[in-house]
XYZ file of C-alpha atoms in Angstrom:
666
model
C 33.399 27.600 12.732
C 31.649 26.140 9.638
C 31.502 22.366 9.321
C 34.207 21.044 6.981
C 33.629 17.290 6.779
C 30.537 15.224 7.663
C 30.622 11.517 8.423
C 27.240 9.910 7.761
C 26.686 7.190 10.358
C 24.186 5.370 8.177
C 23.709 3.650 4.846
C 21.383 3.423 1.857
C 19.140 6.171 0.585
C 19.390 8.408 3.649
C 23.195 8.435 3.436
C 22.935 9.407 -0.229
C 20.382 12.077 0.686
C 22.725 13.714 3.219
C 25.651 13.511 0.797
C 23.622 15.345 -1.849
C 22.967 18.369 0.364
C 26.500 18.370 1.803
C 27.934 18.544 -1.718
C 25.583 21.414 -2.545
C 26.953 23.252 0.497
C 30.571 22.480 -0.411
C 31.118 20.139 2.554
C 33.203 16.948 2.265
C 31.546 13.649 3.182
C 32.606 10.311 4.676
C 30.655 7.076 4.256
C 30.895 4.051 6.524
C 30.094 0.577 5.291
C 29.823 -3.052 6.337
C 30.892 -6.123 4.381
C 27.494 -6.291 2.674
C 27.731 -2.644 1.620
C 31.244 -2.642 0.166
C 29.856 -1.721 -3.263
C 26.856 0.284 -2.063
C 25.718 3.522 -3.681
C 26.454 5.688 -0.640
C 30.043 4.415 -0.646
C 30.395 5.404 -4.290
C 28.992 8.903 -3.768
C 30.966 9.949 -0.665
C 34.384 11.608 -0.846
C 35.814 8.968 1.523
C 34.618 5.608 2.847
C 35.615 3.545 5.886
C 34.925 -0.144 6.447
C 33.422 -0.718 9.907
C 32.808 -4.457 10.169
C 30.700 -7.501 9.286
C 27.288 -7.314 7.634
C 24.979 -7.525 10.697
C 24.272 -3.994 11.944
C 24.925 -5.191 15.499
C 28.561 -5.690 14.449
C 28.923 -2.564 12.337
C 26.462 0.311 12.012
C 25.333 0.414 15.646
C 28.742 -0.183 17.229
C 29.635 3.259 18.602
C 33.349 2.504 18.971
C 33.662 1.615 15.286
C 31.961 4.832 14.195
C 34.181 6.846 16.528
C 37.289 5.209 15.093
C 36.126 6.086 11.562
C 35.725 9.711 12.699
C 39.258 9.827 14.076
C 40.640 8.103 10.993
C 39.124 10.631 8.570
C 39.200 13.798 10.663
C 35.467 14.393 10.266
C 34.331 17.312 12.428
C 30.603 16.510 12.291
C 28.307 13.475 12.105
C 24.858 13.153 10.575
C 23.147 10.025 11.931
C 20.367 9.729 9.337
C 17.477 7.723 10.784
C 17.470 4.386 12.591
C 20.723 2.818 13.809
C 22.377 5.316 16.229
C 20.282 8.353 15.301
C 18.345 8.374 18.585
C 20.978 6.796 20.828
C 22.010 9.319 23.520
C 25.214 7.386 24.242
C 26.331 8.076 20.677
C 25.560 11.778 20.962
C 27.449 11.876 24.267
C 30.460 10.123 22.724
C 30.552 12.710 19.934
C 30.292 15.555 22.413
C 33.150 14.127 24.454
C 35.262 13.818 21.286
C 34.532 17.411 20.311
C 32.653 16.369 17.164
C 29.487 18.211 16.137
C 26.323 16.095 16.226
C 23.930 17.142 13.469
C 20.903 16.501 15.611
C 19.255 17.545 18.878
C 20.828 17.924 22.334
C 21.509 14.789 24.359
C 18.903 15.737 26.959
C 16.149 15.873 24.331
C 17.150 12.463 22.962
C 17.046 11.022 26.480
C 13.674 12.566 27.251
C 11.925 11.755 23.970
C 13.720 8.470 23.263
C 11.978 6.810 26.183
C 8.320 6.695 25.193
C 7.169 6.418 28.792
C 9.107 9.494 29.893
C 8.133 11.399 26.745
C 4.417 10.957 27.409
C 4.819 12.319 30.920
C 6.710 15.356 29.627
C 4.135 15.843 26.860
C 1.282 15.837 29.377
C 3.128 18.402 31.522
C 3.642 20.592 28.433
C -0.094 20.627 27.729
C 0.009 18.127 24.867
C -2.960 15.755 24.428
C -1.972 12.153 25.333
C -3.514 8.699 24.866
C -4.804 6.813 27.946
C -2.453 3.978 28.913
C -0.008 2.405 31.364
C 3.256 4.333 31.417
C 5.083 2.113 33.903
C 7.412 -0.718 32.962
C 5.859 -4.166 32.519
C 7.703 -7.157 33.927
C 6.087 -10.177 32.287
C 3.280 -11.440 30.046
C 0.865 -11.991 32.958
C 1.184 -8.359 33.988
C 0.781 -7.293 30.355
C -2.513 -9.188 30.166
C -3.795 -7.642 33.419
C -2.887 -4.122 32.312
C -4.390 -4.614 28.854
C -7.662 -5.813 30.331
C -7.802 -2.853 32.736
C -7.229 -0.312 29.921
C -9.806 -2.063 27.746
C -9.198 -3.803 24.430
C -7.982 -3.114 21.845
C -4.552 -2.000 23.114
C -1.227 -1.178 21.483
C 1.818 -2.975 22.910
C 4.954 -0.970 22.147
C 8.682 -1.011 22.750
C 9.754 1.964 24.834
C 12.828 2.478 22.641
C 11.042 1.444 19.447
C 10.412 2.947 16.051
C 9.851 1.991 12.417
C 7.034 -0.400 13.316
C 9.345 -2.730 15.223
C 8.404 -3.973 18.663
C 4.737 -3.064 18.151
C 1.601 -5.231 18.289
C -2.151 -4.640 18.512
C -3.989 -6.961 20.903
C -7.759 -7.515 20.886
C -7.915 -10.086 23.692
C -5.881 -11.716 26.467
C -4.276 -14.322 24.207
C -3.074 -11.706 21.725
C -1.816 -9.513 24.567
C 0.255 -12.373 25.930
C 1.735 -13.323 22.563
C 2.139 -9.689 21.453
C 4.024 -8.793 24.619
C 6.594 -11.539 24.053
C 7.022 -10.808 20.314
C 7.365 -7.065 20.947
C 9.893 -7.739 23.678
C 11.939 -10.031 21.407
C 11.896 -7.596 18.486
C 12.795 -4.666 20.731
C 15.734 -6.538 22.202
C 17.005 -7.498 18.757
C 16.485 -4.120 17.058
C 17.279 -1.676 19.866
C 19.034 -3.611 22.618
C 16.248 -2.473 24.967
C 13.265 -4.759 25.668
C 11.183 -2.439 27.879
C 7.501 -2.468 26.904
C 4.504 -0.224 27.618
C 0.817 -0.459 26.716
C -1.745 2.159 25.687
C -5.279 2.354 24.326
C -5.578 1.734 20.593
C -7.824 4.205 18.740
C -10.030 2.132 16.426
C -10.325 4.601 13.518
C -6.955 6.317 13.781
C -5.186 8.538 11.328
C -1.430 8.890 11.766
C -0.554 12.557 11.293
C 2.761 14.082 12.302
C 4.143 17.595 12.645
C 7.589 18.578 11.383
C 9.393 20.898 13.811
C 12.627 22.814 13.343
C 14.526 24.605 16.080
C 17.854 26.350 16.528
C 20.233 26.749 19.466
C 18.952 30.265 20.167
C 15.495 29.312 21.412
C 13.640 29.625 18.097
C 11.319 26.811 17.052
C 8.740 26.559 14.268
C 6.545 23.893 12.676
C 6.527 23.163 8.933
C 3.058 21.738 8.552
C 2.014 18.116 8.778
C 2.385 14.799 7.010
C -0.378 12.209 6.732
C 1.130 8.747 7.243
C -1.980 6.614 7.699
C -1.279 4.084 4.937
C 0.708 1.551 6.972
C 1.367 -2.166 7.122
C 2.482 -3.734 10.394
C 2.875 -0.190 11.747
C 5.379 0.599 9.005
C 4.505 3.558 6.805
C 4.022 2.843 3.123
C 2.513 6.008 1.588
C 2.762 9.519 3.033
C 1.575 12.909 1.909
C 1.712 16.572 2.802
C -0.483 18.243 3.721
C -3.157 15.949 5.211
C -6.513 15.797 3.403
C -8.206 15.645 6.817
C -6.897 18.606 8.814
C -8.516 22.001 8.912
C -6.311 25.052 9.289
C -7.503 25.352 12.886
C -6.511 21.764 13.773
C -3.207 22.143 11.928
C -2.381 25.199 14.013
C -3.377 23.488 17.274
C -1.247 20.426 16.529
C 1.658 22.578 15.371
C 1.589 24.734 18.465
C 1.498 21.677 20.755
C 4.428 20.157 18.848
C 6.456 23.344 19.280
C 5.513 23.502 22.984
C 6.838 19.966 23.469
C 10.043 20.736 21.570
C 10.662 23.819 23.692
C 9.949 21.854 26.877
C 13.020 19.702 26.200
C 15.207 22.463 24.767
C 15.043 20.984 21.292
C 17.071 22.122 18.315
C 17.511 20.578 14.821
C 14.769 18.857 12.803
C 12.346 16.608 14.669
C 8.906 15.116 14.282
C 6.029 14.977 16.735
C 3.659 12.149 15.841
C -0.040 12.203 16.683
C -2.885 9.746 16.442
C -5.934 11.591 15.140
C -9.368 10.161 15.882
C -11.197 10.421 12.565
C -14.588 10.152 14.272
C -14.149 12.577 17.135
C -11.696 14.895 15.325
C -9.408 14.809 18.356
C -5.663 14.165 18.419
C -3.293 12.500 20.868
C 0.479 12.614 21.227
C 2.105 9.397 20.077
C 5.854 10.011 20.206
C 8.591 12.406 19.180
C 11.276 11.263 16.767
C 14.459 13.187 17.539
C 15.899 12.781 14.060
C 15.225 13.354 10.407
C 12.119 11.420 9.422
C 12.084 8.959 6.518
C 9.217 10.817 4.854
C 10.778 14.291 5.126
C 10.869 14.806 1.302
C 7.140 15.556 1.096
C 7.601 18.419 3.564
C 10.515 19.713 1.514
C 8.410 19.604 -1.654
C 5.517 21.646 -0.225
C 7.621 24.136 1.743
C 10.692 24.486 -0.465
C 12.905 24.025 2.622
C 15.892 21.636 2.542
C 15.670 20.022 5.977
C 19.136 18.471 5.830
C 20.623 21.866 5.045
C 18.736 23.388 7.977
C 20.035 20.652 10.287
C 23.607 21.373 9.222
C 23.182 25.125 9.665
C 21.589 24.697 13.097
C 24.383 22.333 14.173
C 26.879 25.020 13.090
C 25.208 27.476 15.467
C 23.269 29.536 12.923
C 19.893 31.058 13.768
C 16.845 29.972 11.789
C 16.506 32.238 8.772
C 12.713 32.013 8.820
C 9.902 32.582 11.324
C 6.571 30.787 11.622
C 4.846 33.392 9.463
C 7.310 32.658 6.648
C 6.231 29.015 6.353
C 3.822 28.516 3.445
C 2.424 25.221 2.183
C 2.431 25.150 -1.611
C 0.643 22.396 -3.512
C 0.574 18.726 -2.579
C 3.226 16.005 -2.336
C 2.938 12.204 -2.200
C 5.627 9.696 -1.190
C 5.503 5.995 -2.050
C 8.001 3.745 -0.306
C 9.330 1.138 -2.688
C 10.119 -1.940 -0.581
C 11.783 -5.243 -1.406
C 8.641 -6.965 -0.185
C 6.481 -9.244 -2.302
C 2.815 -8.172 -1.998
C 1.706 -11.407 -3.660
C 3.304 -13.327 -0.754
C 1.795 -11.254 2.021
C 4.569 -8.635 1.716
C 7.315 -11.002 2.760
C 10.881 -9.693 2.347
C 12.736 -10.439 -0.852
C 16.478 -10.368 -1.425
C 18.695 -10.709 -4.458
C 20.246 -8.773 -7.314
C 18.518 -5.850 -8.994
C 18.740 -7.125 -12.548
C 16.841 -4.042 -13.679
C 16.554 -0.747 -11.797
C 15.366 2.199 -13.862
C 13.568 4.969 -11.971
C 11.410 7.551 -13.748
C 13.020 10.776 -14.944
C 13.365 13.176 -12.010
C 12.697 16.912 -11.909
C 9.981 19.124 -13.299
C 7.837 17.381 -15.888
C 6.199 18.783 -19.022
C 2.846 19.097 -17.215
C 4.351 21.133 -14.345
C 4.445 18.293 -11.810
C 7.663 17.253 -10.080
C 9.167 13.758 -9.664
C 11.809 13.018 -7.012
C 13.379 9.659 -6.212
C 15.504 9.234 -3.070
C 17.402 5.981 -3.380
C 20.562 4.163 -2.357
C 20.674 1.347 -4.903
C 21.588 0.859 -8.555
C 21.046 -1.643 -11.331
C 23.173 -4.705 -10.644
C 23.332 -4.025 -6.907
C 22.218 -6.419 -4.169
C 19.302 -6.199 -1.742
C 20.635 -7.718 1.479
C 18.814 -9.664 4.179
C 20.628 -7.689 6.868
C 18.880 -4.328 6.595
C 15.599 -2.539 6.080
C 13.948 -3.630 2.798
C 13.514 -0.091 1.440
C 14.718 0.363 -2.143
C 13.625 3.936 -2.808
C 11.251 6.722 -1.853
C 9.391 7.946 -4.924
C 7.829 11.393 -4.513
C 5.633 13.532 -6.718
C 4.395 17.110 -6.372
C 1.395 18.767 -7.975
C -0.669 21.878 -7.471
C -3.537 19.785 -6.041
C -3.855 16.401 -4.366
C -5.517 14.897 -7.434
C -2.714 16.107 -9.700
C -0.052 14.775 -7.308
C -1.765 11.347 -7.191
C -2.024 11.189 -10.989
C 1.656 12.110 -11.227
C 2.515 9.339 -8.760
C 0.476 6.781 -10.716
C 2.356 7.744 -13.885
C 5.758 7.685 -12.137
C 5.072 4.219 -10.713
C 4.192 2.973 -14.199
C 7.544 4.320 -15.410
C 9.567 2.705 -12.585
C 11.240 -0.539 -13.702
C 12.474 -2.994 -11.056
C 13.351 -6.631 -11.731
C 15.229 -9.415 -9.957
C 13.421 -9.283 -6.611
C 9.893 -9.173 -5.272
C 8.717 -5.588 -4.667
C 5.599 -3.621 -3.864
C 5.355 -1.445 -6.992
C 2.098 -3.083 -8.183
C 0.571 -2.603 -4.738
C 1.487 1.090 -4.670
C -0.029 1.500 -8.130
C -3.195 -0.239 -6.985
C -3.639 2.160 -4.051
C -3.212 5.193 -6.325
C -6.165 3.969 -8.366
C -8.527 3.327 -5.451
C -11.459 5.675 -5.008
C -11.163 5.557 -1.225
C -7.564 6.744 -1.322
C -8.359 9.440 -3.851
C -11.183 10.699 -1.643
C -8.823 10.960 1.350
C -10.786 8.574 3.594
C -7.764 7.143 5.337
C -7.037 5.288 8.572
C -4.103 3.188 9.739
C -6.314 0.148 9.039
C -6.600 1.092 5.360
C -4.549 -1.800 3.972
C -6.209 -4.410 6.200
C -9.671 -3.116 5.262
C -9.069 -2.684 1.530
C -7.073 -5.896 1.079
C -8.542 -8.282 3.697
C -7.522 -11.363 1.692
C -4.104 -9.964 0.843
C -2.984 -8.473 -2.443
C -3.480 -10.441 -5.639
C -2.988 -7.681 -8.173
C -5.439 -5.459 -10.001
C -7.797 -7.233 -12.367
C -8.393 -5.254 -15.560
C -11.926 -3.985 -15.969
C -13.595 -4.175 -19.395
C -12.115 -0.892 -20.612
C -8.602 -1.620 -19.324
C -8.721 -5.134 -20.766
C -9.448 -3.752 -24.227
C -6.656 -1.188 -23.924
C -4.118 -3.841 -22.941
C -5.353 -6.124 -25.724
C -4.935 -3.290 -28.236
C -1.360 -2.685 -27.037
C -0.589 -6.408 -27.243
C -1.978 -6.554 -30.791
C 0.174 -3.608 -31.912
C 3.284 -5.078 -30.255
C 2.597 -8.403 -31.955
C 2.260 -6.640 -35.300
C 5.684 -5.047 -34.840
C 7.179 -8.424 -33.893
C 5.579 -10.025 -36.948
C 6.881 -7.227 -39.186
C 10.411 -7.694 -37.818
C 10.195 -11.462 -38.348
C 8.996 -10.890 -41.912
C 11.868 -8.490 -42.543
C 14.423 -10.983 -41.226
C 12.821 -13.754 -43.258
C 13.090 -11.638 -46.404
C 16.733 -10.760 -45.854
C 17.779 -14.414 -45.672
C 16.063 -15.287 -48.937
C 12.937 -16.984 -47.633
C 9.499 -16.368 -49.060
C 7.828 -13.182 -47.835
C 5.687 -13.793 -44.765
C 2.086 -12.648 -44.866
C 0.930 -10.777 -41.766
C -2.730 -11.181 -40.965
C -5.078 -8.530 -39.603
C -7.412 -10.740 -37.575
C -6.177 -11.809 -34.148
C -7.390 -13.288 -30.898
C -5.777 -11.703 -27.844
C -5.970 -13.875 -24.722
C -5.609 -12.036 -21.390
C -5.924 -14.679 -18.690
C -9.459 -16.033 -18.954
C -10.631 -13.188 -21.209
C -10.214 -13.230 -24.977
C -10.704 -10.395 -27.440
C -11.249 -10.687 -31.184
C -9.178 -7.837 -32.591
C -9.012 -6.607 -36.164
C -5.849 -4.548 -36.562
C -5.729 -1.889 -39.253
C -2.327 -0.172 -38.972
C -2.436 1.351 -35.472
C -6.216 1.088 -35.013
C -7.572 -1.914 -33.091
C -11.199 -2.791 -33.823
C -13.023 -4.881 -31.207
C -15.829 -6.648 -33.014
C -17.597 -7.862 -29.857
C -18.118 -4.317 -28.580
C -17.742 -2.198 -31.656
C -14.885 -0.342 -29.948
C -12.014 1.333 -31.772
C -8.739 2.124 -30.012
C -6.025 4.043 -31.792
C -2.635 3.011 -30.422
C 0.499 5.041 -30.930
C 3.784 4.675 -29.083
C 7.515 4.490 -29.436
C 7.862 0.803 -28.477
C 10.297 -1.231 -30.546
C 11.429 -4.856 -30.079
C 13.890 -5.020 -27.206
C 12.367 -2.170 -25.168
C 11.167 -3.029 -21.651
C 9.085 0.116 -21.170
C 7.166 2.463 -23.415
C 4.551 5.196 -23.368
C 1.464 4.499 -25.444
C -1.258 6.923 -26.470
C -4.608 5.132 -26.406
C -7.142 7.336 -28.172
C -4.928 10.197 -27.052
C -4.640 9.109 -23.390
C -1.072 8.466 -22.218
C -0.184 5.236 -20.423
C 3.253 4.033 -19.329
C 3.552 0.264 -19.723
C 6.286 -2.210 -18.808
C 6.720 -4.725 -21.626
C 8.458 -8.108 -21.391
C 8.498 -10.837 -23.997
C 8.382 -14.240 -22.309
C 8.353 -17.036 -24.836
C 5.302 -16.473 -27.007
C 3.615 -14.307 -24.366
C 3.672 -10.520 -24.019
C 3.716 -9.474 -20.371
C 2.173 -6.027 -19.784
C 2.212 -4.156 -16.465
C 0.529 -0.852 -15.684
C -1.595 0.668 -12.886
C -1.093 -2.416 -10.708
C -2.267 -4.757 -13.474
C 0.008 -7.594 -14.557
C -1.248 -9.589 -17.526
C 0.251 -12.148 -19.847
C -1.150 -11.613 -23.331
C -1.039 -14.235 -26.053
C -1.804 -13.012 -29.542
C -2.798 -15.790 -31.930
C -4.499 -16.201 -35.260
C -8.129 -17.344 -34.899
C -7.209 -20.899 -35.956
C -4.263 -21.200 -33.526
C -6.468 -19.781 -30.772
C -8.975 -22.591 -31.336
C -6.241 -25.225 -31.148
C -4.777 -23.659 -27.984
C -8.028 -24.424 -26.160
C -7.260 -28.134 -26.512
C -3.898 -27.930 -24.733
C -3.688 -29.529 -21.229
C -3.080 -27.300 -18.199
C -0.057 -28.041 -15.991
C -0.979 -28.201 -12.297
C 1.319 -26.813 -9.558
C 2.921 -29.236 -7.037
C 1.031 -30.018 -3.806
C 2.750 -28.368 -0.813
C -0.256 -28.476 1.510
C 1.537 -30.853 3.941
C 4.667 -28.731 4.204
C 5.665 -25.638 6.138
C 7.951 -23.701 3.820
C 10.030 -20.683 4.787
C 7.984 -17.743 3.464
C 11.017 -15.458 3.121
C 14.817 -15.552 3.218
C 15.714 -15.402 6.916
C 17.037 -17.017 10.057
C 15.025 -19.529 12.089
C 14.974 -18.100 15.617
C 12.850 -20.829 17.147
C 11.047 -24.112 16.439
C 8.126 -24.715 18.796
C 7.233 -28.332 17.890
C 8.942 -31.673 17.232
C 8.243 -34.766 15.165
C 5.177 -36.626 16.405
C 3.508 -33.565 17.992
C -0.149 -32.920 17.300
C -0.757 -29.253 16.490
C -3.974 -27.260 16.459
C -5.020 -24.558 14.010
C -3.401 -21.282 15.021
C -0.647 -22.939 17.078
C 2.839 -21.458 16.746
C 5.173 -23.717 14.756
C 8.299 -21.608 14.239
C 9.607 -18.055 14.150
C 11.690 -16.503 11.388
C 13.627 -13.253 11.591
C 14.167 -11.356 8.355
C 15.154 -7.751 7.750
C 14.964 -6.981 11.478
C 11.355 -8.234 11.836
C 10.200 -11.344 13.724
C 7.599 -13.433 11.886
C 5.569 -16.075 13.751
C 4.531 -19.047 11.578
C 1.341 -20.795 12.724
C -0.512 -23.948 11.791
C -3.361 -23.409 9.346
C -5.204 -26.519 10.530
C -4.923 -29.463 12.906
C -2.263 -32.031 12.043
C 0.657 -34.195 13.167
C 4.274 -33.206 12.606
C 6.039 -35.863 10.514
C 9.507 -34.318 10.291
C 11.285 -31.120 11.338
C 13.900 -30.175 8.752
C 15.182 -26.888 10.182
C 16.579 -25.787 13.524
C 17.103 -22.540 15.417
C 19.936 -20.441 14.024
C 19.676 -21.920 10.547
C 19.494 -19.554 7.537
C 16.888 -20.566 4.967
C 16.021 -19.411 1.464
C 12.464 -18.640 0.438
C 10.329 -21.801 0.079
C 12.956 -23.967 1.805
C 11.417 -26.741 3.926
C 10.952 -26.150 7.676
C 8.759 -29.155 8.510
C 6.427 -31.757 7.029
C 3.056 -33.042 8.280
C 1.506 -36.491 8.053
């Protein structure tokens, strides 16, 4: 019997994603929500919504009894779990089966087998799948973790057996890091999954993270839908994904796909699933990492290159239908890129950010004039709140093009057109990566971010050409502001204002002498001419400019007398002055920031889970001072140098805002 009503046991963008396909198929939907999500987008889009408890997911989204009650209350005959939360919890699947409710996912046995990473590696090896050397047994304490790590040989990866999403994972390069990593992984795993079992395996030093999408039905058919390259990661959390991979040959793709299907068949798998591999970029070998028995976050890139709606396929498989396509029918068309937009501030080492989205304006979706495609999977809206209780993802921005280069260019343009204000976010970082030659050449590893940004992210500094382009835009914007001011002045009876043509545009430490003739900016110091045309008018926060015929999307904000311009990861504050005012501005004193060098401030909004020192203690550089949990991740705060604790202002269990005082030093 066809499914009539689906309850989505999730929230945010993935709940909205499932609702979209269900509506297309004519199926009713039910949303569930916590206190924090009472006004969330997924609640607005569903046909019905049921409140399931307080904001913490441990009291709402992962409480099986509350989800089951919502099912009974609404009469839903099927459940889609999304990803995370209960999506890979076999007890949830069993509860649904007992209730007679269809689970839009794999069989319970497959979840059991693949959900335990230790068991899954044993099954993978028996199925003929390549596996990474490591210790598959359970590890009791930190001492044993250190002994095992040393016997495998550093570096090693310490991982939660029930983990996922980068949580409960640490890389250790020596005994000290193995000891600390074991405890942090154990704590995170307990908090995120309710299961603190840990295992350890060899860490491949130049790894690429490449995964295979599989799809099976209940009639024994199983196929693979190509691969996704997910090597751009931070703290083991994917940031940018693409399909196909720029690294794989057709031969390697087939070998990985066939092994993924073999593993799926070994556990009687049906529905959509993902088999993740670590690919050694040097040796061109691949090893099984894990199988995710759910819809993957980055599934849109597979949909864009195959034309297959994976959510629809999951629903049809759950209804008992046979797959309508065979392996030979799967064709990869073009290239797709996904950028995960996170509420994380890259200028503060990607620390979580919460607050209200005072501006949220995604780029126009669908097929563009140049033939590329833009897709934005999201679960937020302008005026909505980013909460501290859940994953910091805001949206998944995807682009498709006929080639990888075209898809990257389309992504760079879409990121320039994406407006987000009110919180810290990683849009400038994503834009920066799109412009890097290494990324464009496809030379990727999971260490990409650490290698390319070893000192952290501080924005993209304009080169000489970009600086002139931004200066030309600022000069044209200033001219329009001056013209408006002159018009207003004239209408109230004042003398007509004269608008000069000679200007000095200050961009940080760089100044440009610009002579503006209508929409042509002349740069005397270089003899450059830039013709600027665009639709910007006072009050607009974004506009497309043509600079000598080349299109550039720019975010524009007027802050006092400054013109803030953002594009391609660059963020500059331009001040346009007459030559005389520019000379006088050089004489103005510079305001210095306050000295916080003797304070430990909370780097993000979160909860203090532990304070390791007290007033009067002498601490050494690198010593743990406190731990903060935010957005389901544990963050260890360490001393930057030797010192003596003067005062501890925060205690375990206390919720702090960003930059709130934790302790002071003498």
